Coordinates of C-alpha atoms in Angstrom, one line a residue:
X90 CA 44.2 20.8 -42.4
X91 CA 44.9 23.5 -39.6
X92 CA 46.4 22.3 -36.1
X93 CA 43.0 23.3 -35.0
X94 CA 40.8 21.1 -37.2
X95 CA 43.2 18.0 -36.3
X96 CA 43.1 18.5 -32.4
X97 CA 39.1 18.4 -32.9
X98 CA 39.6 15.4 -35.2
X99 CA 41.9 13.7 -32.6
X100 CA 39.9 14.7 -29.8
X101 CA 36.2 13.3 -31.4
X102 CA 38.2 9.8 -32.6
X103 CA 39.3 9.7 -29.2
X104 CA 36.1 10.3 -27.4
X105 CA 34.2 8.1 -29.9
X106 CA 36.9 5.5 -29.2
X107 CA 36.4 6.1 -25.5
X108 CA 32.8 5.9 -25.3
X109 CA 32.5 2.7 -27.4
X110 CA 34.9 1.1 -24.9
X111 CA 32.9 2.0 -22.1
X112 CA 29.6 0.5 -23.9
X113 CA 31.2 -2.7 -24.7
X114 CA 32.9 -3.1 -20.5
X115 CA 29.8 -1.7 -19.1
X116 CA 28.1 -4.2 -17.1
X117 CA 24.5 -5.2 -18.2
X118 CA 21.5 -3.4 -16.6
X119 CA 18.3 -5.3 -15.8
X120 CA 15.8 -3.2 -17.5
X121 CA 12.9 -1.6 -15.3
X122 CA 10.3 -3.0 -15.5
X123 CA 11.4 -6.9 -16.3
X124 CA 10.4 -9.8 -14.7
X125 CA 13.9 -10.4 -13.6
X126 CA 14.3 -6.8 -12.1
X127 CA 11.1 -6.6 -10.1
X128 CA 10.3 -7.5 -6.7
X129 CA 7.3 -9.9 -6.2
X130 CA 4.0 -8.1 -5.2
X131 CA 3.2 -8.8 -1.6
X132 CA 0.1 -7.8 -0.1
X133 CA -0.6 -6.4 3.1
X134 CA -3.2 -8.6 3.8
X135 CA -3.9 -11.9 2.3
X136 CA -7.8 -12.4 1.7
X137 CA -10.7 -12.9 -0.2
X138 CA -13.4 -11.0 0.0
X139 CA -16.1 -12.9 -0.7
X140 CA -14.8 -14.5 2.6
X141 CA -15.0 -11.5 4.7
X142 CA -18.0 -11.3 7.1
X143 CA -17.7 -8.1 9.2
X144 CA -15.2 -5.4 8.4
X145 CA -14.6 -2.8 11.0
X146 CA -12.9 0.8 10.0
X147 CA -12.0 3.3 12.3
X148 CA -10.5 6.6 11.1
X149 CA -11.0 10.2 12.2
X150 CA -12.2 9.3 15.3
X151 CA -15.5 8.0 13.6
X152 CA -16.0 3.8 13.0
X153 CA -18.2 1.8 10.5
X154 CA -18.9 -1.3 11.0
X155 CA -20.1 -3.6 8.3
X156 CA -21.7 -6.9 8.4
X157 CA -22.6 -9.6 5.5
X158 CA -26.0 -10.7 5.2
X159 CA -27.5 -13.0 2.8
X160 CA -29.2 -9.8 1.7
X161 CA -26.2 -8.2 1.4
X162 CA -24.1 -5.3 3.7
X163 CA -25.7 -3.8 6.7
X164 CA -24.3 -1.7 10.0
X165 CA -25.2 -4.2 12.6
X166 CA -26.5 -2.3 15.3
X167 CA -29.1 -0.1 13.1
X168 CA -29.7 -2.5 10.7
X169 CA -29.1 -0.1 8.0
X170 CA -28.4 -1.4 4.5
X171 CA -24.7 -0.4 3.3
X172 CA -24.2 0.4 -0.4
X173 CA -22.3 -2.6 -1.2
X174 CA -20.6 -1.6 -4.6
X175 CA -18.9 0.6 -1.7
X176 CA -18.1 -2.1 0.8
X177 CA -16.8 -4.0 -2.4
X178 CA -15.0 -1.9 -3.6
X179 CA -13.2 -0.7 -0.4
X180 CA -12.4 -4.4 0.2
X181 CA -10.7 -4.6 -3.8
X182 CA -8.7 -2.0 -2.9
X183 CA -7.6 -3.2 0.2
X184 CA -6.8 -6.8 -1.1
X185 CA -4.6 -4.6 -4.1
X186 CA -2.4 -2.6 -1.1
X187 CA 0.9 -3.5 -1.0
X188 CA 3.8 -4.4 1.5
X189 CA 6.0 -1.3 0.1
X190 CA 9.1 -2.4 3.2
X191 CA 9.9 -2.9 6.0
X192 CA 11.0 0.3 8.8
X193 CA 14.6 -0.2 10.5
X194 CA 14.0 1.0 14.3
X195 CA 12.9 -0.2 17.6
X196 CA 9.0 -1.5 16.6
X197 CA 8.2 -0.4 20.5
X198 CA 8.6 3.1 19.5
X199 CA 4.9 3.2 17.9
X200 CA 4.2 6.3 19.3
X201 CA 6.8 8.0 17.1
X202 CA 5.2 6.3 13.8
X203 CA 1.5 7.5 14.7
X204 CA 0.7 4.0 15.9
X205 CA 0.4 4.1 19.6
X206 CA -2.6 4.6 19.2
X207 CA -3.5 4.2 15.6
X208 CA -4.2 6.8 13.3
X209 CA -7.2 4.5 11.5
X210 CA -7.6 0.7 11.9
X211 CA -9.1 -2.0 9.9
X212 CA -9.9 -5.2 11.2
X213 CA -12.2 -7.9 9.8
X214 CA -13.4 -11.0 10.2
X215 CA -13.0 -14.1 7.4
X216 CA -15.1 -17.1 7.3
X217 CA -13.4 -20.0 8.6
X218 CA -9.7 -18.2 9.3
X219 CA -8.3 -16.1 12.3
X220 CA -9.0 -12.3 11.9
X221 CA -6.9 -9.8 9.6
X222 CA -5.6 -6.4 11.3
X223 CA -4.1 -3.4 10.0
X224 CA -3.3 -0.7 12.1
X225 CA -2.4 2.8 10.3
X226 CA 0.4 5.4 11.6
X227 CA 1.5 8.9 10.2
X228 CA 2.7 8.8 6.8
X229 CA 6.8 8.9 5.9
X230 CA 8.7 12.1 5.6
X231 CA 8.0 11.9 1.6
X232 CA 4.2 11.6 2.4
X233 CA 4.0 9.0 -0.2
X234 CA 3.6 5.9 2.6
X235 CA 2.4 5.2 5.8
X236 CA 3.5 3.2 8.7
X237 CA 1.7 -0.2 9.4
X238 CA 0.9 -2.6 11.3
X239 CA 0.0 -6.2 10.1
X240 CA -2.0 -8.3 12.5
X241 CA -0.4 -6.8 15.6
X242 CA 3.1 -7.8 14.5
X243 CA 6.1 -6.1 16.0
X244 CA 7.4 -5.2 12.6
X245 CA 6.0 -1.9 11.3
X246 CA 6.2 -2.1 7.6
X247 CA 5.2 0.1 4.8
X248 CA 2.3 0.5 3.1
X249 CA 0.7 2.9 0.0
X250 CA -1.1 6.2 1.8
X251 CA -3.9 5.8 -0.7
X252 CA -5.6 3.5 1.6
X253 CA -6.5 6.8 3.9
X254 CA -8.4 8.3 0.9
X255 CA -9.9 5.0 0.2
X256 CA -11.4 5.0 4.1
X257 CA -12.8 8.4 3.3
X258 CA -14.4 7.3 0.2
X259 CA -15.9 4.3 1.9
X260 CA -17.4 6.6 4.8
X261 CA -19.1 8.8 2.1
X262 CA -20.5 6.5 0.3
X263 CA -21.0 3.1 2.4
X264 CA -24.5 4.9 3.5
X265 CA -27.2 4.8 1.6
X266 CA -28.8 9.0 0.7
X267 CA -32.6 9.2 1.5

């Protein structure tokens, strides 16, 4: 065997021996995904729909108001039937958003978080329990959240930005097309 073959011998033993070390010291890793490793789900708002009586959105400087009827979802001041597969659906999502964290900083600087004023609201009334309220800032600097307010609480929080397009899709589609 050449002194070349037996330093790449030598050197692979020692690396194998190495690495197995390292394997067996390692500390265990929770896998992603586990039970263990994940955080329970919390939602922004705590609800049921079936409960909610008027729900008021505001966003792009437009607002719909919608009202339950025995007959179903109407705008309150028109009368106007709603679609309610929309209203329904815009309240399953809601119920799904989540409380992603919780923002470090000074909660009276709103203004710098797009929430003095807000950049959309939702508000709505629930038979039998005190009103829910979630005010909507700018999103994060990764554009993947936005900051919140729950139920005018100083804390601003969190939350998934996929409740903006969510708004939008409830505004085109909530009324009925003639």
């Amino acid at each position: 065997m050449s002194g070349e073959t037996r330093r790449v011998v030598v050197l692979g033993l020692l690396a194998c021996l190495l690495g197995g070390y390292a394997y067996v010291t390692a500390p265990e890793k929770k896998v992603l995904g586990s039970d263990a490793a994940r955080k329970p789900d919390r939602p922004v708002l705590d609800f049921l729909s079936d409960k909610v009586t008027r729900l008021t959105v505001a966003f792009e400087g437009k607002q719909l108001v919608c009202q339950r009827t025995p007959q179903g979802w109407i705008e309150p001041t028109s009368g106007i039937p709603l679609r309610q597969d929309a209203v329904d659906d815009f309240l399953a999502n809601l119920h799904k958003l989540l409380h992603l964290g919780e923002v470090d900083g000074d909660p009276r600087l709103g203004e710098e978080f797009g929430l003095k004023p807000p950049v959309a609201q939702v508000s709505m009334q629930i038979e039998g329990e005190s009103p829910r309220t979630l005010a909507l800032g700018k999103n994060n600097p990764v554009q993947s959240s936005l900051y919140a307010q729950i139920n005018e609480a100083p804390q601003i929080v969190l939350v998934g930005s996929v409740i903006i397009w969510d708004m939008r899709k409830l505004f085109l589609a909530a009324l009925p097309t003639s």
